[in-house]
Coordinates of C-alpha atoms in Angstrom, one line a residue:
M1 CA 74.8 97.5 114.0
P2 CA 77.6 97.9 116.7
T3 CA 76.4 99.2 119.8
R4 CA 78.1 102.2 121.9
R5 CA 78.9 99.2 124.5
W6 CA 80.6 97.4 121.8
L7 CA 82.7 100.4 120.7
L8 CA 83.7 101.1 124.2
C9 CA 84.8 97.7 124.9
S10 CA 86.7 97.4 121.5
L11 CA 88.4 100.6 121.9
L12 CA 89.7 99.8 125.3
F13 CA 90.8 96.5 124.1
T14 CA 92.7 98.3 121.3
L15 CA 94.3 100.6 123.8
G16 CA 95.5 98.0 125.8
A17 CA 97.2 96.3 123.0
W18 CA 98.9 99.5 122.2
A19 CA 99.8 99.9 125.9
A20 CA 101.4 96.3 125.8
A21 CA 103.5 97.1 122.8
P22 CA 107.2 97.7 123.0
A23 CA 107.9 101.6 123.1
A24 CA 111.3 101.8 122.1
R25 CA 113.0 101.3 118.8
A26 CA 115.0 98.2 118.3
D27 CA 117.3 99.8 115.2
T28 CA 117.3 102.7 113.1
T29 CA 116.1 101.1 109.7
L30 CA 114.3 98.3 108.1
T31 CA 116.2 95.4 106.8
A32 CA 115.7 94.1 103.1
Y33 CA 115.7 90.5 102.2
R34 CA 119.6 89.5 101.7
S35 CA 118.9 87.3 98.5
E36 CA 116.3 86.2 96.1
A37 CA 116.4 82.7 97.8
E38 CA 115.7 84.1 101.0
L39 CA 112.8 86.1 99.7
R40 CA 111.4 83.0 97.7
Q41 CA 111.6 81.0 101.0
A42 CA 109.6 83.5 103.1
L43 CA 107.0 83.6 100.3
E44 CA 107.0 79.7 99.8
R45 CA 106.6 79.2 103.7
W46 CA 103.5 81.8 103.5
R47 CA 101.9 80.0 100.6
D48 CA 102.3 76.3 102.0
A49 CA 100.6 77.7 105.5
A50 CA 97.9 79.2 103.3
R51 CA 97.0 76.0 101.5
K52 CA 97.0 74.1 104.5
L53 CA 94.6 76.8 106.3
Q54 CA 92.3 76.5 103.1
P55 CA 90.1 73.7 104.0
R56 CA 89.2 75.4 107.4
L57 CA 88.5 78.8 105.6
R58 CA 86.2 77.1 103.4
R59 CA 84.3 75.6 106.0
A60 CA 84.1 78.6 108.1
E61 CA 83.3 81.1 105.2
G62 CA 82.2 78.9 102.2
T63 CA 84.8 80.2 100.1
T64 CA 88.7 80.2 99.7
A65 CA 88.9 83.8 98.2
G66 CA 90.8 86.0 100.6
L67 CA 90.6 89.7 100.6
P68 CA 89.3 90.8 97.1
E69 CA 91.7 92.7 94.6
L70 CA 89.4 95.6 94.6
A71 CA 90.0 96.2 98.4
M72 CA 93.5 95.8 98.1
Q73 CA 94.9 99.0 96.7
A74 CA 98.4 99.3 98.4
A75 CA 100.7 102.0 99.6
P76 CA 103.9 103.4 98.8
P77 CA 107.5 103.2 100.1
A78 CA 109.7 106.0 98.4
P79 CA 112.5 105.6 96.0
A80 CA 115.9 105.2 97.3
N81 CA 117.8 107.7 94.9
V82 CA 115.6 110.7 94.8
A83 CA 117.9 113.8 95.4
A84 CA 115.5 115.9 97.7
A85 CA 117.3 119.4 97.7
P86 CA 117.2 120.0 93.9
A87 CA 113.9 118.4 93.6
A88 CA 112.3 120.5 96.4
K89 CA 113.7 123.8 94.5
A90 CA 112.4 122.6 91.2
A91 CA 109.1 122.1 92.8
A92 CA 109.2 125.5 94.7
D93 CA 109.8 127.1 91.3
S94 CA 106.8 125.7 89.9
A95 CA 104.5 126.0 92.8
A96 CA 104.0 129.6 92.1
E97 CA 101.9 128.9 88.9
S98 CA 100.3 125.6 90.6
I99 CA 96.5 125.5 89.7
T100 CA 96.0 122.2 91.5
N101 CA 94.6 122.0 95.0
V102 CA 97.7 119.8 96.5
Q103 CA 97.9 118.4 99.8
T104 CA 101.4 119.2 100.3
A105 CA 103.1 122.5 99.0
G106 CA 105.7 121.8 96.6
V107 CA 104.6 118.2 95.7
D108 CA 102.5 118.1 92.8
E109 CA 99.7 115.2 92.2
G110 CA 98.5 114.1 89.0
G111 CA 95.3 115.4 87.8
I112 CA 93.4 116.4 84.8
V113 CA 94.6 119.8 83.7
K114 CA 97.7 121.6 84.4
R115 CA 99.5 124.9 83.4
A116 CA 103.0 125.2 81.7
G117 CA 103.6 128.6 81.0
D118 CA 101.4 130.2 78.3
H119 CA 99.2 126.7 78.0
L120 CA 96.9 124.8 79.8
V121 CA 97.2 121.1 79.2
I122 CA 93.8 118.9 79.8
L123 CA 93.5 115.2 79.8
R124 CA 90.0 114.1 79.0
R125 CA 88.5 110.7 77.7
G126 CA 91.9 109.4 76.2
R127 CA 92.9 112.4 74.8
L128 CA 95.3 115.3 75.7
F129 CA 94.5 118.8 74.7
S130 CA 96.4 122.1 74.7
V131 CA 94.8 125.2 75.1
R132 CA 96.8 128.9 74.8
V133 CA 96.1 131.3 77.7
G134 CA 99.1 133.4 77.8
G135 CA 98.7 137.1 77.6
D136 CA 95.0 137.4 77.0
S137 CA 94.5 134.5 74.9
L138 CA 92.0 131.9 74.9
Q139 CA 92.5 129.4 71.8
P140 CA 92.5 125.9 71.5
V141 CA 95.8 124.7 69.9
G142 CA 96.7 121.0 69.9
M143 CA 95.2 117.5 70.6
V144 CA 96.6 114.1 70.7
D145 CA 95.6 110.6 71.7
A146 CA 96.9 109.7 75.3
Y147 CA 98.4 106.4 74.1
A148 CA 100.7 105.3 71.6
P149 CA 100.0 105.8 67.9
G150 CA 98.9 102.6 66.6
S151 CA 98.1 100.8 69.9
S152 CA 94.9 99.7 71.0
P153 CA 93.5 101.8 74.1
Q154 CA 91.0 99.1 74.7
G155 CA 90.9 97.9 78.5
A156 CA 92.9 101.0 79.4
W157 CA 92.0 104.1 81.6
Y158 CA 94.2 107.3 81.2
D159 CA 93.6 108.9 84.5
E160 CA 96.4 111.4 85.6
L161 CA 98.5 114.2 84.2
L162 CA 101.8 116.0 85.0
I163 CA 104.0 118.2 83.3
S164 CA 107.9 118.7 84.1
G165 CA 109.4 121.4 81.8
R166 CA 108.4 120.7 78.4
T167 CA 107.6 117.1 79.2
V168 CA 104.0 115.9 79.8
V169 CA 103.3 112.9 81.5
V170 CA 100.0 110.7 81.5
I171 CA 99.5 107.9 83.8
G172 CA 96.9 105.2 83.1
Y173 CA 96.1 101.6 84.0
S174 CA 95.9 98.9 81.4
Y175 CA 93.9 95.9 82.1
A176 CA 94.9 94.4 78.5
R177 CA 98.7 95.0 79.3
G178 CA 98.7 94.2 82.9
G179 CA 100.0 97.4 84.6
T180 CA 100.5 101.0 85.0
E181 CA 101.1 102.9 81.6
I182 CA 103.4 106.0 81.6
G183 CA 102.8 107.9 78.4
L184 CA 105.6 110.6 77.7
F185 CA 104.7 113.6 75.2
D186 CA 106.2 116.7 74.1
L187 CA 104.7 120.3 74.6
A188 CA 106.3 122.5 72.0
H189 CA 106.4 126.4 72.8
D190 CA 103.5 126.9 70.3
G191 CA 101.3 124.6 72.4
H192 CA 101.4 121.6 70.0
L193 CA 101.6 118.2 71.5
S194 CA 103.6 115.3 70.2
Y195 CA 104.0 111.6 71.1
R196 CA 107.5 110.5 72.5
A197 CA 107.1 107.0 74.0
T198 CA 105.2 104.5 76.4
Y199 CA 106.4 102.7 79.1
H200 CA 104.6 99.9 81.0
L201 CA 105.1 98.8 84.7
R202 CA 103.6 95.6 85.7
S203 CA 101.4 96.2 88.7
F204 CA 97.8 96.0 89.7
D205 CA 95.3 98.9 89.6
Y206 CA 96.3 101.6 91.6
Y207 CA 92.7 103.6 91.5
S208 CA 91.5 105.2 94.6
S209 CA 88.2 107.2 94.8
R210 CA 90.4 110.0 97.0
N211 CA 93.9 109.6 96.5
Y212 CA 96.3 110.1 93.1
A213 CA 98.3 107.6 92.2
S214 CA 101.5 109.9 91.0
R215 CA 103.3 112.8 92.3
L216 CA 106.0 114.9 90.7
I217 CA 109.1 116.5 92.7
G218 CA 111.3 118.4 90.3
S219 CA 111.9 115.9 87.5
Q220 CA 111.4 112.9 89.6
L221 CA 108.1 111.0 88.8
V222 CA 107.0 109.0 92.0
F223 CA 104.0 106.9 91.9
Y224 CA 102.4 104.0 93.7
T225 CA 102.2 100.5 91.6
P226 CA 100.8 97.8 93.8
V227 CA 101.1 94.1 93.2
L228 CA 98.8 91.6 94.8
L229 CA 100.1 88.3 95.8
Q230 CA 97.6 85.6 96.3
P231 CA 98.7 82.4 98.1
W232 CA 96.6 80.4 95.8
G233 CA 96.9 82.5 93.0
P234 CA 100.1 82.7 90.3
A235 CA 103.3 82.3 91.5
P236 CA 104.7 85.7 93.0
W237 CA 107.3 85.9 90.3
D238 CA 104.8 85.6 87.6
T239 CA 103.6 89.2 88.8
W240 CA 106.5 90.8 90.0
P241 CA 107.0 94.4 89.2
G242 CA 108.9 95.0 86.0
M243 CA 108.9 97.5 83.3
K244 CA 109.1 97.5 79.0
R245 CA 108.9 99.9 76.5
W246 CA 106.0 99.8 74.1
Q247 CA 107.5 98.8 70.6
G248 CA 104.2 98.1 68.8
D249 CA 102.0 95.2 69.4
A250 CA 103.7 93.0 66.9
V251 CA 106.7 93.3 68.8
P252 CA 106.1 92.4 72.3
A253 CA 108.9 93.4 74.8
A254 CA 110.1 91.4 77.6
W255 CA 109.3 92.7 81.3
Q256 CA 112.7 93.8 82.6
R257 CA 112.7 93.5 86.5
L258 CA 112.6 96.7 88.7
L259 CA 112.6 95.2 92.0
P260 CA 115.4 93.0 93.4
A261 CA 115.0 91.4 96.7
T262 CA 117.5 93.6 98.2
R263 CA 115.2 96.4 97.8
V264 CA 112.0 94.5 99.5
Y265 CA 111.6 95.5 103.1
R266 CA 109.6 94.0 105.9
S267 CA 109.0 94.1 109.6
D268 CA 109.1 91.2 111.9
D269 CA 105.6 90.5 111.8
E270 CA 104.8 86.9 110.6
F271 CA 102.6 86.8 107.1
D272 CA 99.0 86.0 107.8
P273 CA 98.1 82.8 105.6
A274 CA 94.6 83.6 105.9
E275 CA 95.1 86.8 103.8
P276 CA 96.8 88.1 100.7
L277 CA 100.2 90.0 100.7
A278 CA 100.9 93.1 98.9
L279 CA 104.1 94.2 97.4
H280 CA 103.3 98.0 98.2
T281 CA 105.7 99.5 95.5
V282 CA 106.8 102.9 94.9
T283 CA 108.3 103.7 91.7
A284 CA 110.6 106.6 90.9
C285 CA 111.3 107.4 87.3
N286 CA 113.9 110.2 86.2
L287 CA 112.1 112.4 83.7
A288 CA 115.5 113.9 82.7
S289 CA 116.8 110.7 81.4
A290 CA 116.6 109.2 77.8
P291 CA 115.2 106.4 77.9
L292 CA 113.3 106.8 81.0
Q293 CA 115.1 105.3 83.9
C294 CA 113.2 103.9 86.9
E295 CA 113.7 102.2 90.2
S296 CA 111.6 100.4 92.4
S297 CA 111.3 99.8 96.2
A298 CA 108.6 97.8 98.1
V299 CA 107.3 96.9 101.4
L300 CA 105.9 93.3 101.7
G301 CA 103.0 93.3 104.0
P302 CA 99.2 93.1 104.3
A303 CA 97.1 94.4 101.6
G304 CA 95.0 97.0 102.8
R305 CA 97.0 100.6 102.1
V306 CA 97.0 104.1 102.6
F307 CA 99.7 106.5 101.1
Y308 CA 100.9 109.7 101.9
V309 CA 103.8 111.9 100.1
S310 CA 105.3 114.8 102.4
A311 CA 108.1 117.0 101.2
G312 CA 110.7 114.7 102.2
S313 CA 109.5 111.1 102.5
V314 CA 106.7 108.7 101.3
Y315 CA 104.5 107.1 103.8
V316 CA 102.9 103.6 103.5
W317 CA 100.2 102.5 106.0
T318 CA 99.5 98.7 105.7
N319 CA 96.8 97.1 107.5
R320 CA 95.1 93.7 108.2
G321 CA 92.5 92.3 110.8
Y322 CA 89.3 91.5 108.8
R323 CA 88.3 89.2 105.9
G324 CA 85.7 90.7 103.4
A325 CA 85.3 93.1 100.4
R326 CA 84.5 96.3 102.3
R327 CA 83.4 96.5 106.0
P328 CA 85.1 95.2 109.1
L329 CA 83.5 92.4 111.1
P330 CA 82.1 93.2 114.2
G331 CA 84.8 92.7 117.2
S332 CA 87.7 93.3 114.5
R333 CA 90.8 95.0 115.4
T334 CA 92.8 96.3 112.8
L335 CA 96.4 95.5 113.0
S336 CA 98.7 97.7 111.0
A337 CA 102.3 99.1 110.5
V338 CA 103.5 102.5 109.1
F339 CA 106.7 102.5 107.0
R340 CA 108.6 105.7 105.9
L341 CA 110.9 106.0 102.9
P342 CA 112.9 109.2 102.6
L343 CA 113.4 111.1 99.6
D344 CA 116.9 111.7 100.1
G345 CA 118.1 108.2 99.3
G346 CA 118.0 106.9 103.0
A347 CA 117.0 103.6 104.0
P348 CA 113.2 103.1 105.1
S349 CA 112.1 102.6 108.6
G350 CA 108.9 101.5 110.3
L351 CA 106.7 101.3 113.2
K352 CA 103.8 98.8 114.3
T353 CA 100.6 100.7 115.0
A354 CA 97.0 99.8 115.3
G355 CA 93.9 101.4 113.5
V356 CA 93.6 102.8 110.0
P357 CA 93.7 106.0 108.5
V358 CA 90.7 106.7 105.9
D359 CA 92.9 108.5 103.4
Q360 CA 96.0 110.5 102.6
M361 CA 94.4 113.5 104.0
S362 CA 94.6 111.8 107.3
F363 CA 98.4 112.3 107.5
L364 CA 100.7 115.2 108.3
E365 CA 104.6 115.4 108.7
D366 CA 105.2 118.2 110.8
G367 CA 108.0 119.5 113.1
G368 CA 109.7 116.1 113.3
H369 CA 106.5 114.3 114.0
L370 CA 104.0 112.1 112.0
N371 CA 100.4 112.9 112.7
V372 CA 97.7 110.4 111.6
L373 CA 94.0 110.3 112.3
L374 CA 92.9 106.7 112.9
R375 CA 89.6 104.6 112.9
E376 CA 89.8 101.4 114.8
A377 CA 89.0 99.4 111.7
G378 CA 88.8 99.8 108.0
G379 CA 90.2 98.5 104.6
G380 CA 92.6 101.4 103.7
E381 CA 91.7 103.6 100.6
G382 CA 91.7 101.3 97.5
M383 CA 89.1 101.6 94.9
W384 CA 86.2 103.2 97.0
S385 CA 87.2 101.8 100.4
S386 CA 87.5 105.4 101.8
E387 CA 83.9 106.0 101.3
D388 CA 82.4 103.0 103.4
S389 CA 84.9 100.8 104.7
S390 CA 85.9 102.7 108.2
A391 CA 84.2 102.0 111.4
G392 CA 84.6 102.1 115.1
A393 CA 86.3 104.5 117.5
M394 CA 88.8 107.0 116.7
A395 CA 92.3 108.2 117.9
L396 CA 95.0 110.7 116.7
L397 CA 98.7 109.2 116.6
R398 CA 101.4 111.6 117.0
V399 CA 104.9 110.2 117.2
P400 CA 108.3 111.4 116.7
L401 CA 110.0 110.5 113.5
S402 CA 113.1 109.4 115.7
E403 CA 110.7 106.4 116.8
F404 CA 110.5 104.7 113.4
G405 CA 113.1 101.8 113.3
D406 CA 113.5 98.4 112.0
G407 CA 109.7 97.6 112.4
R408 CA 109.8 95.7 115.5
A409 CA 109.0 98.4 118.1
A410 CA 105.6 99.8 118.2
A411 CA 103.9 103.3 119.0
G412 CA 103.1 103.3 122.7
P413 CA 100.0 104.7 124.6
R414 CA 101.8 108.3 124.9
H415 CA 101.4 108.6 121.3
Y416 CA 97.8 108.0 120.8
R417 CA 95.1 110.3 121.8
R418 CA 91.5 109.5 121.8
V419 CA 89.2 111.7 119.9
P420 CA 85.3 111.7 119.4
A421 CA 83.9 109.7 116.1
P422 CA 81.0 110.8 114.2
A423 CA 78.0 108.1 114.3
G424 CA 77.6 108.2 110.6
G425 CA 78.5 109.4 107.0
A426 CA 81.8 108.8 105.0
L427 CA 84.9 110.2 107.2
Q428 CA 86.4 113.8 106.1
N429 CA 89.7 115.0 107.3
R430 CA 92.0 117.7 106.8
Y431 CA 95.0 119.4 108.4
V432 CA 94.9 123.2 108.2
G433 CA 97.7 125.0 109.8
D434 CA 98.2 123.6 113.0
W435 CA 94.7 122.3 113.6
L436 CA 93.1 119.1 112.7
L437 CA 89.4 119.0 111.5
W438 CA 87.3 115.9 110.9
G439 CA 83.7 114.9 110.8
G440 CA 81.1 112.7 109.2
G441 CA 77.2 113.1 108.8
Q442 CA 76.3 116.4 110.8
A443 CA 79.0 116.1 113.4
G444 CA 82.6 117.7 113.3
W445 CA 85.5 118.6 115.3
A446 CA 88.6 120.6 115.4
L447 CA 91.8 120.4 117.6
R448 CA 95.4 121.7 117.7
F449 CA 97.1 118.6 117.0
A450 CA 100.1 119.4 118.8
D451 CA 98.8 120.2 122.4
D452 CA 96.7 118.3 124.7
Q453 CA 93.4 120.6 124.6
P454 CA 90.1 118.7 124.2
A455 CA 88.5 118.4 120.6
Q456 CA 86.0 121.5 119.8
P457 CA 82.9 120.4 118.4
L458 CA 81.6 121.7 115.1
S459 CA 77.9 121.2 114.3
P460 CA 77.5 123.1 111.0
G461 CA 73.5 122.0 110.5
H462 CA 74.6 120.1 107.4
T463 CA 76.4 117.0 106.5
I464 CA 80.2 117.4 106.2
E465 CA 81.1 116.1 102.8
R466 CA 84.2 118.3 102.1
I467 CA 86.7 120.0 104.6
D468 CA 89.3 122.2 103.0
A469 CA 91.6 125.1 103.6
M470 CA 91.0 128.9 103.0
G471 CA 94.3 130.5 103.9
P472 CA 94.7 129.8 107.8
H473 CA 91.1 129.0 108.1
A474 CA 88.9 126.3 106.9
V475 CA 85.4 125.5 105.4
L476 CA 83.1 122.8 105.6
V477 CA 80.8 121.8 102.6
G478 CA 78.0 119.7 102.6
S479 CA 74.1 119.2 101.8
N480 CA 71.1 119.8 103.8
G481 CA 68.0 118.2 102.0
Q482 CA 68.3 119.9 98.3
D483 CA 70.7 122.6 99.2
L484 CA 74.3 123.1 99.4
H485 CA 76.0 124.8 102.6
F486 CA 79.5 126.3 102.9
S487 CA 80.3 127.0 106.6
S488 CA 83.4 129.1 107.3
V489 CA 85.5 127.9 110.2
R490 CA 87.6 130.4 112.1
L491 CA 90.8 128.8 113.6
D492 CA 92.3 131.2 116.0
R493 CA 92.6 130.6 119.8
R494 CA 89.4 128.5 119.2
A495 CA 87.8 126.8 116.4
E496 CA 84.4 128.3 115.9
L497 CA 81.7 128.4 112.9
A498 CA 81.9 132.0 111.2
G499 CA 80.0 132.4 108.1
R500 CA 77.6 130.4 105.9
H501 CA 76.3 130.5 102.4
V502 CA 73.5 128.3 101.1
Q503 CA 73.0 127.5 97.6
S504 CA 69.7 126.4 96.9
G505 CA 68.8 123.4 95.0
A506 CA 72.4 122.6 94.2
S507 CA 75.0 119.7 95.2
Q508 CA 78.6 119.0 94.9
G509 CA 79.5 118.3 91.4
E510 CA 83.0 117.1 92.6
T511 CA 84.3 115.3 95.6
R512 CA 87.7 114.8 94.7
S513 CA 90.1 117.3 96.5
H514 CA 91.2 118.8 93.2
G515 CA 87.4 120.0 92.4
F516 CA 88.1 122.7 95.1
F517 CA 90.4 125.8 94.7
F518 CA 91.0 128.7 96.8
R519 CA 92.9 131.9 96.0
P520 CA 93.7 134.4 98.7
M521 CA 93.2 137.9 97.9
G522 CA 94.3 140.6 100.1
T523 CA 94.6 139.9 103.8
D524 CA 91.0 139.3 104.9
G525 CA 89.7 136.7 102.6
G526 CA 89.9 135.6 98.9
L527 CA 87.8 133.7 96.0
L528 CA 87.0 130.1 95.9
G529 CA 85.2 127.7 93.2
L530 CA 83.5 124.4 93.5
P531 CA 81.8 122.5 90.9
V532 CA 78.0 122.0 91.5
L533 CA 75.1 120.4 89.9
D534 CA 71.4 120.9 90.2
S535 CA 70.2 118.6 93.0
A536 CA 67.5 117.2 90.5
A537 CA 70.4 116.2 88.4
G538 CA 71.6 113.4 90.3
G539 CA 74.5 114.6 92.2
R540 CA 77.9 113.1 91.6
G541 CA 76.9 110.7 89.5
A542 CA 76.2 112.9 86.7
V543 CA 79.8 114.0 86.6
Y544 CA 80.8 110.4 85.4
S545 CA 77.9 110.0 82.8
G546 CA 79.9 111.0 79.6
G547 CA 77.6 113.7 78.8
A548 CA 77.4 117.3 79.6
G549 CA 78.5 116.2 83.2
A550 CA 79.5 119.1 85.5
A551 CA 76.9 121.7 85.2
A552 CA 78.7 124.6 86.5
V553 CA 81.4 125.9 88.7
L554 CA 80.0 128.2 91.6
F555 CA 82.3 131.2 92.7
L556 CA 82.2 132.7 96.2
R557 CA 83.9 135.6 97.6
Q558 CA 85.1 135.2 101.3
R559 CA 85.6 138.5 103.5
D560 CA 86.4 138.1 106.9
L561 CA 85.1 134.4 106.7
A562 CA 81.5 135.7 105.3
F563 CA 80.6 134.7 102.0
Q564 CA 79.3 136.6 99.2
P565 CA 77.9 134.7 96.2
L566 CA 79.2 135.8 92.9
G567 CA 77.4 133.5 90.5
R568 CA 78.2 130.4 88.3
L569 CA 80.0 129.7 85.0
Q570 CA 77.9 127.2 83.3
A571 CA 78.4 124.7 80.9
L572 CA 76.2 124.8 77.7
S573 CA 77.0 121.9 75.2
G574 CA 76.7 118.2 75.4
D575 CA 79.6 117.6 73.0
A576 CA 81.2 114.5 74.9
Q577 CA 78.2 112.5 73.1
N578 CA 79.8 113.1 69.9
D579 CA 83.7 113.0 70.6
A580 CA 84.2 109.3 69.2
C581 CA 85.6 108.5 72.5
E582 CA 87.6 105.2 72.1
A583 CA 89.3 104.7 75.8
S584 CA 88.8 105.9 79.3
C585 CA 85.2 107.1 78.5
V586 CA 83.8 107.9 81.9
D587 CA 85.4 110.6 84.0
W588 CA 86.4 108.6 87.0
Y589 CA 88.6 111.9 88.3
G590 CA 85.7 114.3 87.6
N591 CA 85.7 116.7 84.4
A592 CA 85.3 120.0 86.0
R593 CA 87.7 122.5 87.9
P594 CA 87.8 126.2 88.9
L595 CA 91.0 127.9 87.5
F596 CA 92.8 131.3 88.8
L597 CA 95.4 132.2 86.4
G598 CA 96.8 135.5 87.8
D599 CA 93.8 137.7 88.0
R600 CA 91.7 135.7 85.7
V601 CA 89.0 133.3 86.5
F602 CA 88.2 130.3 84.4
A603 CA 85.9 127.3 84.8
L604 CA 86.6 123.8 83.0
L605 CA 83.6 122.3 82.3
G606 CA 83.9 119.1 80.1
Y607 CA 85.0 120.2 76.7
E608 CA 84.6 123.9 77.4
L609 CA 86.8 126.1 79.1
V610 CA 84.8 129.3 80.2
E611 CA 86.4 132.7 81.3
G612 CA 84.7 134.9 83.7
T613 CA 85.2 138.5 84.8
L614 CA 84.5 140.3 88.2
S615 CA 82.4 143.4 88.0
G616 CA 80.6 145.3 90.5
G617 CA 81.4 147.1 93.9
R618 CA 82.6 145.7 96.9
W619 CA 79.1 144.1 98.0
R620 CA 77.8 143.9 94.5
E621 CA 80.4 141.9 93.1
R622 CA 79.4 139.3 90.6
I623 CA 81.3 137.0 88.1
D624 CA 80.1 137.4 84.4
E625 CA 81.0 135.3 81.2
R626 CA 83.3 136.9 79.1
R627 CA 84.1 134.2 76.4
R628 CA 84.5 130.5 76.2
I629 CA 85.7 128.0 73.8
S630 CA 85.2 124.5 73.1
F631 CA 88.1 122.2 72.7
A632 CA 86.2 119.0 71.9
P633 CA 87.6 116.8 69.1
G634 CA 86.1 118.2 65.7
A635 CA 85.4 121.8 67.3
R636 CA 86.5 124.7 65.0
A637 CA 90.4 125.6 65.9
G638 CA 90.0 129.0 67.7
A639 CA 86.4 129.1 67.8
R640 CA 85.2 131.4 70.3
Y641 CA 81.4 132.0 71.0
S642 CA 79.0 133.3 73.8
P643 CA 75.4 133.5 74.2
F644 CA 75.6 136.7 76.1

């Protein structure tokens, strides 16, 4: 366990390195490789150096394996040809009916449920479902497999759903076919779903316990598809990003390369022969084209990654500095770089940095600056790394976008600001308005990221497992013993704890950002929902069990930051056990969501969609079940029932 003295010394060492770094940009953009030959030569030099180093690594560590694939999960550069203005307008047009708790307004994120006009489309356990909710409807309409008819779904996970117009997009990963899978479906005006096409992108698994692989800006689908390059593994060209359309298993198509050398970028840092590299690849596909047209760009660099998508750019944070699956070695310092790929088609730029963000919520592009909350060491956000791989001291990077250049310059001391670090617990962080909040264990802080005032401590008396926005204010959610606590935070001239609600015998049923939703109501508050489980049910793990899973969605009224419990909408059936699931049979992205459609309130609970109604006076308000449906495979079409 690192001591406070070690942390202090390590922090001073890191800040010294920052101070020694050059502060001025060398040029305005990164330089791509000029030819295939130049790129191949660079990779061969790295592979040769790694082979020479292997005997020493074997003696030192007893293994030749570098950073494991599960710890890799890269980060994204952005497409070079996305039109920002029409994309932003299209995104804004759809934002009014969004039911997803997104990080950036106007940038939709892949999820398990989306709204398209009068219908909800739901992705669960390898199938797509549509439910009519227009008017006063609540009726199952259609169901279709989330994969191509006649294809084998074995070894595939269908994770994320997006909708552009009447086009439904399913993003998955197929271990059998070796890449990211893009399924396209048509949503008819009556709600029926039909299969259109499937495309595969050669990549490594994109999964992150906190982030989402796909984004939608207008009709442009933007997502992250990492490719890991091991110096002792296959030749890089054998796993290079490519695309093919599925034509049937009996007619295997050839991969068509998507990434020319002239769209692979890097800084001037030498590749470390002791660690793998990653092509941190962002692919942009035009959903309005037929057939689907996609282009890729990539940054070639260390394997650790976090990526963030703002309204105008995609940022990729790459890092190195330790060997091992999860946790940094004592005394290690994470060397890193951040790359910016503008969505208006401009060339990417970069900046050398130090430290690691824990997840995409650590980022905010604001007023010509990039803000990033950093830990001294960590493995990025691949797989479950956000939950247990960050360690050490903390700092806030706030750097003008004008400092980004060709990747040779580094952020200087004036761009970093030391901030307190929690002693334990997985780090949570979130920007709300002009405030940054973060914490872990039972310790939290808030500061205005654009000024120089000190961080203000927040001690809610419970663990901090979630930080989210409630309009201009915030809420901290976490447990204390067997109870779940909600603590509101007023963000005004100061940050201060305001209200508290304790839900006895409960825990969070979903830790992903999409599990929470807040609907503003009036000028002094709103309505929030969050999936919960009985503490005795085993907490979050039950969400992934494939059974009844998420037991309920809890609803709270917030008025002037005081909470009023409204009650829960509860799951009743265990129909997942009898759904004849063939693919994606674990709910890695959860299976429960609070949904607000105009004045209507819903809870998605596995295969059940429950509608509630608010009744009672101002201080006696409660939520009662109005009706529910099951859209499970085999459920009677249009079935409605309620036990009340």
